[in-house]
Amino acid sequence: MDQQSAKVILDGNTYELPVIVGTEGEKGIDISKLRTLTNYVTFDQGFGNTSNCKSAITYLDGEAGILRYRGYPIEQLAEHAGFVEIAYLLIYGDLPTAEQFKNFSETFTEHSTLHEDMKHLFDGFPTRAHPMAILASVVCALSTYYPGIDSAALSTEEFDRVAVQLMSKIRTIAAFAYKKSIGEPFVYPRHDLEYVPNFLNMMFSNPSRPYKIYDEVSKALKVLLILHADHEQNCSTSTVRLVGSAHSNLFASVSAGICALWGPLHGGANEAVIEMLEAIQKEDSNVDKCLEMAKDKTNPFRLMGIGHRVYKSYDPRAKIIKECAHDILQKLGINDPLLDIALKVEKKVLADSYFVDRNLYPNVDFYSGIIYKALGIPRNMFTVMFAIGRMPGWIAHWKEMMDNPGRKIGRPRQIYVGHNKRDYLSINKR
Ligand code: ACO
């Protein structure tokens, strides 16, 4: 590989900084010595131009609309793979052999139940509590039931156990949070069901009404989980890395990621999209009015599910989800007017110079809510579904960071713009 470098001229002096080249040809200027050499730092609000790490997990080309997990195109994985298989791929780097898969799946089953005492935690939350708040709290509380994990010296066996506990128990926590919110008894995980049907059963069956698990429903949910499983250095994953960089345990790091995901500019957008589509519906499907509001710079309103920090072309996940939405609605015989409104919004967005000039396209959250709704998942659980899907990605990134002997605690700089030194005056002299 050519040893490239970048030259920076500051105060008349020229400094040479190394260039790092990734396996897909992405280039980055290594500024880690910049302050030592020059006393300057860089300024990059929202980290739009800053790589915090080298990562071998997910490749994303936002201009070309490419997304690959460990080299495998997302389209192939969504069509053919299972969610637990993808979790293994993301965390351990390769697709599992039949034996590795069997062992891995068995540990999922083993760790799916919650400690009986944990059930009382759910009683402490108000009935109307948002399930994302419950999820973040109970995931963090796992560290009280499985304490003593030294993140910096985690054995392979301990990591494997904690990783599977998180991925398996998050389903149970999510379903219990839902049951609590509707006042129904908890349904325990079953050892004879696979990952997705097991979750659906915990969500929707009750003692007087067993839930029939349809393959189409399980498949649609599986596809959504796979498409959400990782997305490199997004807000929640960067949060998991940042918290983990202080050697906080994996439960705590992931709990922080759940909180970051909750925001409407991130994973919470899936809930906000449905609210927006319903608001349009109430306004006699007046899409133009909504677009005008989004374009008005004096109005903070944005079209939810539209735009992305990295994708400057159609989000490849949204493409698959859109097809999947058509498919599942047809299979379940549902005619959802919100899908028609969403299609209308997309058509207008793709033809409107405001959105075209800014490269704003539907993102992963634009059509996913329509599928969740068709599957009977309530709106306040949409972002919880995203969190279940994203769990393997968060864990993979935490592991990659902790496996790196050169890791450093995350600690950005700032440009201070406050007062210069001034002297304290006692209260009666101010
Ligand atoms: N509606 C209207 N205008 C928008 C939208 C939108 N949804 N998204 C971006 N813009 C405009 C901005 O106003 C800005 O315009 P300007 O250049 O005239 O100031 C320009 O496009 C660039 O937008 P930024 O906010 O600078 O882009 P950024 O990369 O910081 O934000 C984000 C990306 C947060 C996703 C943004 O597009 C957005 O708010 N979208 C709606 C929320 C959403 O769907 N979030 C989910 C993203 S996917 C995920 O996280 C899982």
Short mmCIF file of C-alpha atoms and ligand atoms in Angstrom, two decimals:
data_model
loop_
_atom_site.label_atom_id
_atom_site.label_comp_id
_atom_site.label_asym_id
_atom_site.label_seq_id
_atom_site.Cartn_x
_atom_site.Cartn_y
_atom_site.Cartn_z
CA MET A 1 0.00 0.00 0.00
CA ASP A 2 1.35 3.46 -0.90
CA GLN A 3 2.39 5.44 2.12
CA GLN A 4 0.37 8.60 1.57
CA SER A 5 0.41 11.67 3.73
CA ALA A 6 -1.38 14.99 4.09
CA LYS A 7 0.33 18.33 4.53
CA VAL A 8 -1.07 20.91 6.90
CA ILE A 9 0.32 24.43 6.88
CA LEU A 10 -0.20 26.32 10.12
CA ASP A 11 1.42 29.61 11.12
CA GLY A 12 3.85 29.22 8.25
CA ASN A 13 4.98 25.74 9.27
CA THR A 14 4.24 22.59 7.26
CA TYR A 15 3.34 19.40 9.08
CA GLU A 16 3.01 16.00 7.49
CA LEU A 17 0.21 13.75 8.73
CA PRO A 18 -0.18 10.08 7.78
CA VAL A 19 -3.11 8.88 5.67
CA ILE A 20 -4.90 5.67 6.60
CA VAL A 21 -6.49 3.66 3.77
CA GLY A 22 -9.27 1.17 4.44
CA THR A 23 -9.84 -2.11 2.62
CA GLU A 24 -12.48 -0.51 0.36
CA GLY A 25 -10.20 2.44 -0.44
CA GLU A 26 -11.68 4.90 2.09
CA LYS A 27 -9.06 7.40 3.16
CA GLY A 28 -8.63 9.21 6.44
CA ILE A 29 -6.06 11.71 7.67
CA ASP A 30 -4.61 10.55 10.98
CA ILE A 31 -4.72 13.66 13.15
CA SER A 32 -3.98 11.91 16.44
CA LYS A 33 -0.65 13.76 16.79
CA LEU A 34 -1.95 17.10 15.47
CA ARG A 35 -2.29 18.81 18.85
CA THR A 36 1.07 17.58 20.11
CA LEU A 37 2.72 18.83 16.93
CA THR A 38 0.86 22.08 16.39
CA ASN A 39 -1.25 22.91 19.47
CA TYR A 40 -4.30 22.92 17.17
CA VAL A 41 -7.32 20.63 17.44
CA THR A 42 -9.91 19.95 14.74
CA PHE A 43 -13.53 21.13 14.90
CA ASP A 44 -16.25 18.79 13.61
CA GLN A 45 -19.73 19.21 15.11
CA GLY A 46 -21.68 15.96 15.08
CA PHE A 47 -18.52 14.05 14.02
CA GLY A 48 -19.64 14.18 10.37
CA ASN A 49 -16.02 13.97 9.25
CA THR A 50 -14.35 12.11 12.06
CA SER A 51 -13.48 8.41 12.33
CA ASN A 52 -13.22 7.33 15.93
CA CYS A 53 -11.91 3.87 15.15
CA LYS A 54 -10.88 1.34 12.54
CA SER A 55 -13.63 -1.26 12.24
CA ALA A 56 -13.97 -4.52 10.32
CA ILE A 57 -17.66 -5.09 11.07
CA THR A 58 -19.80 -3.16 8.59
CA TYR A 59 -19.01 -1.47 5.30
CA LEU A 60 -21.26 1.34 4.19
CA ASP A 61 -21.00 3.49 1.06
CA GLY A 62 -23.61 6.20 1.44
CA GLU A 63 -23.10 7.58 -2.07
CA ALA A 64 -23.50 4.20 -3.78
CA GLY A 65 -26.15 2.84 -1.36
CA ILE A 66 -24.04 -0.16 -0.32
CA LEU A 67 -24.31 -1.91 3.04
CA ARG A 68 -22.40 -5.09 3.93
CA TYR A 69 -21.96 -6.98 7.19
CA ARG A 70 -18.48 -8.53 7.37
CA GLY A 71 -18.34 -8.29 3.57
CA TYR A 72 -21.73 -9.89 2.87
CA PRO A 73 -24.27 -7.71 0.98
CA ILE A 74 -27.29 -6.86 3.12
CA GLU A 75 -29.66 -7.92 0.33
CA GLN A 76 -28.34 -11.51 0.42
CA LEU A 77 -28.44 -11.68 4.20
CA ALA A 78 -31.98 -10.30 4.50
CA GLU A 79 -33.24 -12.81 1.94
CA HIS A 80 -31.45 -15.96 3.04
CA ALA A 81 -29.99 -15.73 6.55
CA GLY A 82 -31.47 -16.08 10.04
CA PHE A 83 -31.18 -13.42 12.74
CA VAL A 84 -29.20 -15.55 15.19
CA GLU A 85 -26.81 -16.49 12.38
CA ILE A 86 -26.29 -12.78 11.62
CA ALA A 87 -25.68 -12.06 15.29
CA TYR A 88 -22.89 -14.67 15.23
CA LEU A 89 -21.47 -13.21 12.00
CA LEU A 90 -21.36 -9.66 13.36
CA ILE A 91 -19.86 -10.56 16.71
CA TYR A 92 -17.38 -13.28 15.71
CA GLY A 93 -16.53 -12.18 12.17
CA ASP A 94 -17.58 -15.21 10.10
CA LEU A 95 -20.72 -17.16 9.39
CA PRO A 96 -21.04 -20.07 11.84
CA THR A 97 -20.56 -23.69 10.81
CA ALA A 98 -23.53 -25.97 11.48
CA GLU A 99 -22.03 -27.04 14.79
CA GLN A 100 -21.13 -23.51 15.90
CA PHE A 101 -24.66 -22.42 15.02
CA LYS A 102 -26.23 -25.26 16.99
CA ASN A 103 -24.16 -24.47 20.08
CA PHE A 104 -24.79 -20.74 19.77
CA SER A 105 -28.56 -21.21 19.36
CA GLU A 106 -28.69 -23.54 22.35
CA THR A 107 -27.11 -20.91 24.58
CA PHE A 108 -29.79 -18.45 23.44
CA THR A 109 -32.44 -20.82 24.68
CA GLU A 110 -30.56 -21.39 27.93
CA HIS A 111 -30.38 -17.65 28.70
CA SER A 112 -33.82 -16.53 27.57
CA THR A 113 -35.52 -16.44 30.98
CA LEU A 114 -35.18 -13.58 33.45
CA HIS A 115 -34.26 -14.05 37.08
CA GLU A 116 -37.62 -14.36 38.88
CA ASP A 117 -36.80 -11.36 41.10
CA MET A 118 -36.45 -9.19 38.00
CA LYS A 119 -40.18 -9.44 37.41
CA HIS A 120 -40.71 -7.10 40.37
CA LEU A 121 -38.79 -4.38 38.54
CA PHE A 122 -41.64 -4.16 36.03
CA ASP A 123 -44.12 -3.47 38.86
CA GLY A 124 -42.15 -0.36 39.80
CA PHE A 125 -42.88 1.39 36.50
CA PRO A 126 -46.09 3.33 35.86
CA THR A 127 -48.45 1.60 33.43
CA ARG A 128 -47.93 4.33 30.85
CA ALA A 129 -44.12 4.18 31.01
CA HIS A 130 -42.50 4.21 27.59
CA PRO A 131 -41.10 0.71 26.92
CA MET A 132 -37.76 2.21 25.79
CA ALA A 133 -37.30 3.64 29.31
CA ILE A 134 -38.15 0.25 30.80
CA LEU A 135 -35.83 -1.51 28.38
CA ALA A 136 -32.85 0.74 29.13
CA SER A 137 -33.43 0.47 32.89
CA VAL A 138 -33.90 -3.30 32.99
CA VAL A 139 -30.94 -3.95 30.67
CA CYS A 140 -28.73 -1.86 32.95
CA ALA A 141 -30.22 -3.70 35.95
CA LEU A 142 -28.96 -6.99 34.46
CA SER A 143 -25.55 -5.92 35.76
CA THR A 144 -26.95 -6.15 39.29
CA TYR A 145 -28.05 -9.76 38.72
CA TYR A 146 -24.84 -10.78 36.94
CA PRO A 147 -22.24 -8.61 38.72
CA GLY A 148 -18.49 -8.77 38.98
CA ILE A 149 -17.70 -8.52 35.29
CA ASP A 150 -14.36 -6.84 34.78
CA SER A 151 -14.68 -5.41 31.27
CA ALA A 152 -10.95 -4.93 30.79
CA ALA A 153 -10.17 -8.53 31.70
CA LEU A 154 -13.22 -10.38 30.43
CA SER A 155 -12.49 -14.00 29.58
CA THR A 156 -13.74 -15.36 26.26
CA GLU A 157 -16.27 -17.54 28.11
CA GLU A 158 -17.56 -14.60 30.17
CA PHE A 159 -17.93 -12.42 27.11
CA ASP A 160 -19.78 -15.19 25.22
CA ARG A 161 -22.17 -15.60 28.13
CA VAL A 162 -22.87 -11.89 28.64
CA ALA A 163 -23.35 -11.36 24.88
CA VAL A 164 -25.89 -14.16 24.61
CA GLN A 165 -27.62 -13.10 27.83
CA LEU A 166 -28.14 -9.65 26.37
CA MET A 167 -29.40 -10.82 22.98
CA SER A 168 -31.66 -13.46 24.41
CA LYS A 169 -33.01 -11.59 27.43
CA ILE A 170 -33.74 -8.34 25.56
CA ARG A 171 -36.61 -10.17 23.82
CA THR A 172 -38.03 -11.32 27.12
CA ILE A 173 -37.62 -7.86 28.71
CA ALA A 174 -39.30 -6.24 25.69
CA ALA A 175 -42.25 -8.64 25.75
CA PHE A 176 -42.65 -8.32 29.55
CA ALA A 177 -42.62 -4.50 29.23
CA TYR A 178 -45.43 -4.77 26.68
CA LYS A 179 -47.46 -7.22 28.77
CA LYS A 180 -47.08 -4.94 31.77
CA SER A 181 -48.36 -1.95 29.74
CA ILE A 182 -51.53 -3.81 28.72
CA GLY A 183 -52.08 -5.44 32.12
CA GLU A 184 -51.69 -9.03 30.93
CA PRO A 185 -49.68 -11.77 32.68
CA PHE A 186 -46.11 -12.35 31.48
CA VAL A 187 -45.60 -15.18 29.00
CA TYR A 188 -42.33 -17.05 29.53
CA PRO A 189 -39.95 -17.96 26.70
CA ARG A 190 -40.38 -21.41 25.21
CA HIS A 191 -37.49 -23.78 24.55
CA ASP A 192 -39.09 -25.27 21.45
CA LEU A 193 -39.38 -22.00 19.52
CA GLU A 194 -36.79 -20.16 17.45
CA TYR A 195 -35.73 -16.60 18.21
CA VAL A 196 -38.43 -14.63 16.35
CA PRO A 197 -41.47 -16.92 16.93
CA ASN A 198 -40.47 -17.13 20.59
CA PHE A 199 -40.63 -13.36 20.86
CA LEU A 200 -43.97 -13.16 19.03
CA ASN A 201 -45.39 -15.80 21.34
CA MET A 202 -44.27 -13.89 24.46
CA MET A 203 -45.82 -10.71 23.05
CA PHE A 204 -49.14 -11.97 21.80
CA SER A 205 -50.24 -15.16 23.52
CA ASN A 206 -52.12 -15.16 26.79
CA PRO A 207 -53.66 -17.92 28.89
CA SER A 208 -57.08 -17.56 27.27
CA ARG A 209 -55.85 -16.87 23.74
CA PRO A 210 -52.93 -18.87 22.34
CA TYR A 211 -51.16 -17.05 19.54
CA LYS A 212 -50.88 -18.68 16.16
CA ILE A 213 -47.45 -17.99 14.73
CA TYR A 214 -47.58 -17.45 10.98
CA ASP A 215 -44.41 -18.02 8.98
CA GLU A 216 -44.98 -14.83 6.96
CA VAL A 217 -45.11 -12.78 10.15
CA SER A 218 -41.95 -14.37 11.57
CA LYS A 219 -40.16 -13.90 8.25
CA ALA A 220 -41.10 -10.21 7.99
CA LEU A 221 -39.89 -9.56 11.53
CA LYS A 222 -36.69 -11.52 10.93
CA VAL A 223 -35.91 -9.41 7.87
CA LEU A 224 -36.43 -6.22 9.87
CA LEU A 225 -34.17 -7.45 12.69
CA ILE A 226 -31.41 -8.34 10.23
CA LEU A 227 -31.65 -4.98 8.47
CA HIS A 228 -31.31 -3.20 11.83
CA ALA A 229 -28.52 -5.42 13.18
CA ASP A 230 -25.64 -3.01 12.54
CA HIS A 231 -24.91 0.30 10.90
CA GLU A 232 -21.33 1.12 11.87
CA GLN A 233 -20.69 4.32 13.88
CA ASN A 234 -24.25 5.64 14.24
CA CYS A 235 -25.33 7.64 17.31
CA SER A 236 -26.26 4.66 19.53
CA THR A 237 -23.29 2.50 18.53
CA SER A 238 -20.89 5.39 19.10
CA THR A 239 -22.55 5.82 22.50
CA VAL A 240 -21.94 2.16 23.33
CA ARG A 241 -18.29 2.56 22.30
CA LEU A 242 -17.88 5.79 24.24
CA VAL A 243 -19.39 4.41 27.45
CA GLY A 244 -17.51 1.12 27.00
CA SER A 245 -14.25 2.99 26.47
CA ALA A 246 -14.36 3.90 30.18
CA HIS A 247 -14.43 0.12 30.80
CA SER A 248 -18.06 0.27 31.89
CA ASN A 249 -19.57 -3.18 31.67
CA LEU A 250 -21.37 -4.41 28.57
CA PHE A 251 -24.86 -4.23 30.16
CA ALA A 252 -24.31 -0.58 31.13
CA SER A 253 -22.76 0.33 27.76
CA VAL A 254 -25.64 -1.18 25.82
CA SER A 255 -28.20 0.43 28.12
CA ALA A 256 -26.70 3.82 27.19
CA GLY A 257 -26.99 2.83 23.51
CA ILE A 258 -30.70 2.08 24.02
CA CYS A 259 -31.20 5.60 25.41
CA ALA A 260 -29.43 7.12 22.40
CA LEU A 261 -31.52 5.03 20.00
CA TRP A 262 -34.73 6.27 21.59
CA GLY A 263 -34.34 9.81 20.16
CA PRO A 264 -36.61 10.76 17.22
CA LEU A 265 -33.62 11.79 15.09
CA HIS A 266 -32.30 8.24 15.45
CA GLY A 267 -34.26 5.00 16.08
CA GLY A 268 -37.25 6.85 17.51
CA ALA A 269 -37.98 8.06 13.97
CA ASN A 270 -39.93 4.87 13.20
CA GLU A 271 -42.57 5.85 15.76
CA ALA A 272 -42.52 9.48 14.61
CA VAL A 273 -43.08 8.45 10.97
CA ILE A 274 -46.39 6.77 11.77
CA GLU A 275 -47.47 9.81 13.82
CA MET A 276 -46.59 12.00 10.85
CA LEU A 277 -48.45 9.79 8.34
CA GLU A 278 -51.52 9.76 10.59
CA ALA A 279 -51.36 13.54 10.92
CA ILE A 280 -51.29 13.79 7.11
CA GLN A 281 -54.24 11.40 6.94
CA LYS A 282 -56.23 13.64 9.30
CA GLU A 283 -55.50 16.57 7.01
CA ASP A 284 -57.25 14.79 4.11
CA SER A 285 -53.94 13.28 2.95
CA ASN A 286 -52.56 16.73 2.17
CA VAL A 287 -48.95 15.72 1.53
CA ASP A 288 -48.01 19.05 -0.03
CA LYS A 289 -48.78 20.94 3.18
CA CYS A 290 -46.50 18.59 5.11
CA LEU A 291 -43.67 19.00 2.60
CA GLU A 292 -44.01 22.79 2.72
CA MET A 293 -43.73 22.68 6.52
CA ALA A 294 -40.57 20.56 6.27
CA LYS A 295 -39.02 22.97 3.78
CA ASP A 296 -39.86 26.07 5.84
CA LYS A 297 -36.65 27.04 7.64
CA THR A 298 -38.61 28.94 10.30
CA ASN A 299 -40.42 25.72 11.24
CA PRO A 300 -38.47 23.05 13.17
CA PHE A 301 -40.66 20.29 11.63
CA ARG A 302 -38.81 17.72 9.52
CA LEU A 303 -40.13 14.90 7.39
CA MET A 304 -39.56 11.91 9.62
CA GLY A 305 -37.96 8.87 8.02
CA ILE A 306 -36.39 11.09 5.37
CA GLY A 307 -32.69 11.98 5.21
CA HIS A 308 -29.62 10.35 6.61
CA ARG A 309 -26.21 11.50 7.77
CA VAL A 310 -24.39 8.97 5.61
CA TYR A 311 -26.74 7.91 2.79
CA LYS A 312 -26.76 10.41 0.00
CA SER A 313 -28.71 7.98 -2.18
CA TYR A 314 -31.58 5.57 -1.46
CA ASP A 315 -30.96 3.71 1.80
CA PRO A 316 -30.60 0.04 0.70
CA ARG A 317 -32.46 -1.07 3.83
CA ALA A 318 -35.43 1.16 3.00
CA LYS A 319 -35.57 -0.42 -0.47
CA ILE A 320 -35.94 -3.90 1.03
CA ILE A 321 -38.35 -2.75 3.74
CA LYS A 322 -40.58 -1.03 1.19
CA GLU A 323 -40.92 -4.27 -0.80
CA CYS A 324 -41.44 -6.21 2.39
CA ALA A 325 -44.23 -3.80 3.46
CA HIS A 326 -46.11 -4.40 0.19
CA ASP A 327 -45.59 -8.12 0.52
CA ILE A 328 -46.71 -8.58 4.12
CA LEU A 329 -49.75 -6.32 3.75
CA GLN A 330 -50.83 -8.35 0.74
CA LYS A 331 -50.21 -11.68 2.49
CA LEU A 332 -52.14 -10.61 5.57
CA GLY A 333 -54.92 -9.07 3.46
CA ILE A 334 -54.44 -5.63 5.06
CA ASN A 335 -55.19 -2.42 3.24
CA ASP A 336 -53.37 0.27 5.20
CA PRO A 337 -54.01 3.78 3.87
CA LEU A 338 -50.79 4.90 5.62
CA LEU A 339 -48.80 2.93 3.03
CA ASP A 340 -50.46 4.89 0.23
CA ILE A 341 -49.69 8.15 2.01
CA ALA A 342 -46.07 7.07 2.56
CA LEU A 343 -45.72 6.22 -1.14
CA LYS A 344 -47.16 9.61 -2.02
CA VAL A 345 -44.71 11.37 0.32
CA GLU A 346 -41.80 9.45 -1.19
CA LYS A 347 -42.87 10.25 -4.75
CA LYS A 348 -43.13 13.97 -3.98
CA VAL A 349 -39.82 13.99 -2.06
CA LEU A 350 -37.98 12.37 -4.96
CA ALA A 351 -39.35 14.99 -7.36
CA ASP A 352 -38.91 18.09 -5.18
CA SER A 353 -35.74 20.14 -5.68
CA TYR A 354 -35.46 20.92 -1.91
CA PHE A 355 -35.02 17.21 -1.10
CA VAL A 356 -33.23 16.29 -4.35
CA ASP A 357 -30.61 19.04 -3.92
CA ARG A 358 -29.91 17.89 -0.36
CA ASN A 359 -29.84 14.19 -1.27
CA LEU A 360 -32.71 13.37 1.08
CA TYR A 361 -34.25 9.93 0.55
CA PRO A 362 -36.38 7.57 2.64
CA ASN A 363 -34.31 5.93 5.38
CA VAL A 364 -34.68 2.64 7.28
CA ASP A 365 -37.42 4.08 9.48
CA PHE A 366 -39.72 5.30 6.72
CA TYR A 367 -41.57 2.06 5.93
CA SER A 368 -40.68 -0.13 8.92
CA GLY A 369 -43.52 1.19 11.12
CA ILE A 370 -46.07 0.11 8.51
CA ILE A 371 -44.80 -3.46 8.81
CA TYR A 372 -44.71 -3.41 12.62
CA LYS A 373 -48.26 -2.08 12.61
CA ALA A 374 -49.38 -4.88 10.27
CA LEU A 375 -47.79 -7.45 12.60
CA GLY A 376 -49.81 -6.06 15.52
CA ILE A 377 -46.85 -4.44 17.27
CA PRO A 378 -48.00 -1.28 19.04
CA ARG A 379 -46.42 2.02 18.12
CA ASN A 380 -44.53 2.61 21.35
CA MET A 381 -42.79 -0.74 20.81
CA PHE A 382 -41.37 0.15 17.36
CA THR A 383 -38.09 1.52 18.68
CA VAL A 384 -37.87 -1.44 21.06
CA MET A 385 -37.95 -3.66 17.96
CA PHE A 386 -35.09 -1.63 16.53
CA ALA A 387 -33.15 -2.15 19.79
CA ILE A 388 -33.66 -5.92 19.66
CA GLY A 389 -32.32 -5.89 16.10
CA ARG A 390 -29.38 -3.59 16.88
CA MET A 391 -28.18 -5.58 19.91
CA PRO A 392 -25.69 -7.80 17.97
CA GLY A 393 -24.16 -4.70 16.37
CA TRP A 394 -23.70 -2.92 19.70
CA ILE A 395 -22.09 -6.04 21.18
CA ALA A 396 -19.84 -6.54 18.14
CA HIS A 397 -18.57 -2.97 18.37
CA TRP A 398 -18.01 -3.17 22.12
CA LYS A 399 -16.02 -6.37 21.61
CA GLU A 400 -14.02 -4.95 18.71
CA MET A 401 -13.10 -1.95 20.82
CA MET A 402 -12.18 -3.98 23.89
CA ASP A 403 -10.12 -6.41 21.77
CA ASN A 404 -8.03 -3.51 20.48
CA PRO A 405 -4.90 -3.18 22.64
CA GLY A 406 -4.47 0.41 21.40
CA ARG A 407 -7.93 1.53 22.58
CA LYS A 408 -8.27 4.81 24.44
CA ILE A 409 -10.98 6.29 26.61
CA GLY A 410 -13.30 8.42 24.44
CA ARG A 411 -12.69 12.03 25.29
CA PRO A 412 -13.30 14.69 22.61
CA ARG A 413 -11.82 18.17 22.77
CA GLN A 414 -13.73 21.45 22.55
CA ILE A 415 -13.12 25.02 21.51
CA TYR A 416 -13.90 27.07 24.61
CA VAL A 417 -15.94 30.18 23.78
CA GLY A 418 -17.00 31.29 27.29
CA HIS A 419 -15.86 34.19 29.49
CA ASN A 420 -12.21 34.98 29.97
CA LYS A 421 -10.98 35.00 33.53
CA ARG A 422 -13.05 37.18 35.88
CA ASP A 423 -12.99 37.53 39.65
CA TYR A 424 -15.68 36.32 41.99
CA LEU A 425 -17.76 38.98 43.75
CA SER A 426 -19.70 38.14 46.90
CA ILE A 427 -23.50 38.22 46.47
CA ASN A 428 -24.12 41.67 48.01
CA LYS A 429 -21.52 43.28 45.72
CA ARG A 430 -23.00 42.07 42.38
N1 ACO B 1 -36.88 17.14 6.43
C1 ACO B 1 -36.55 18.37 5.98
N2 ACO B 1 -35.29 18.81 5.82
C2 ACO B 1 -34.31 17.97 6.13
C3 ACO B 1 -34.54 16.67 6.61
C4 ACO B 1 -35.89 16.26 6.75
N3 ACO B 1 -36.19 15.04 7.20
N4 ACO B 1 -33.36 16.06 6.84
C5 ACO B 1 -32.41 16.94 6.53
N5 ACO B 1 -32.98 18.10 6.08
C6 ACO B 1 -32.28 19.30 5.59
C7 ACO B 1 -31.73 20.12 6.74
O1 ACO B 1 -32.66 21.10 7.17
C8 ACO B 1 -30.51 20.72 6.09
O2 ACO B 1 -30.94 21.76 5.26
P1 ACO B 1 -29.98 23.07 5.04
O3 ACO B 1 -28.75 22.55 4.36
O4 ACO B 1 -30.80 23.99 4.21
O5 ACO B 1 -29.69 23.61 6.42
C9 ACO B 1 -29.99 19.62 5.17
O6 ACO B 1 -31.15 18.83 4.85
C10 ACO B 1 -28.95 18.70 5.82
O7 ACO B 1 -29.49 18.23 7.04
P2 ACO B 1 -28.64 18.02 8.36
O8 ACO B 1 -29.53 18.15 9.53
O9 ACO B 1 -27.43 18.89 8.32
O10 ACO B 1 -28.18 16.52 8.15
P3 ACO B 1 -27.68 15.54 9.27
O11 ACO B 1 -26.82 14.57 8.59
O12 ACO B 1 -27.10 16.30 10.41
O13 ACO B 1 -29.04 14.87 9.81
C11 ACO B 1 -30.82 13.36 10.06
C12 ACO B 1 -29.44 13.61 9.45
C13 ACO B 1 -30.80 13.69 11.56
C14 ACO B 1 -31.19 11.91 9.90
C15 ACO B 1 -31.85 14.27 9.35
O14 ACO B 1 -31.91 13.95 7.99
C16 ACO B 1 -33.25 14.17 9.97
O15 ACO B 1 -33.52 14.87 10.94
N6 ACO B 1 -34.13 13.29 9.43
C17 ACO B 1 -35.42 13.05 10.03
C18 ACO B 1 -35.32 12.14 11.22
C19 ACO B 1 -35.02 10.70 10.84
O16 ACO B 1 -35.67 10.15 9.96
N7 ACO B 1 -34.09 10.11 11.54
C20 ACO B 1 -33.73 8.69 11.35
C21 ACO B 1 -32.41 8.57 10.65
S1 ACO B 1 -32.01 6.88 10.36
C22 ACO B 1 -31.52 6.32 11.87
O17 ACO B 1 -30.93 7.01 12.65
C23 ACO B 1 -31.84 4.97 12.22
#
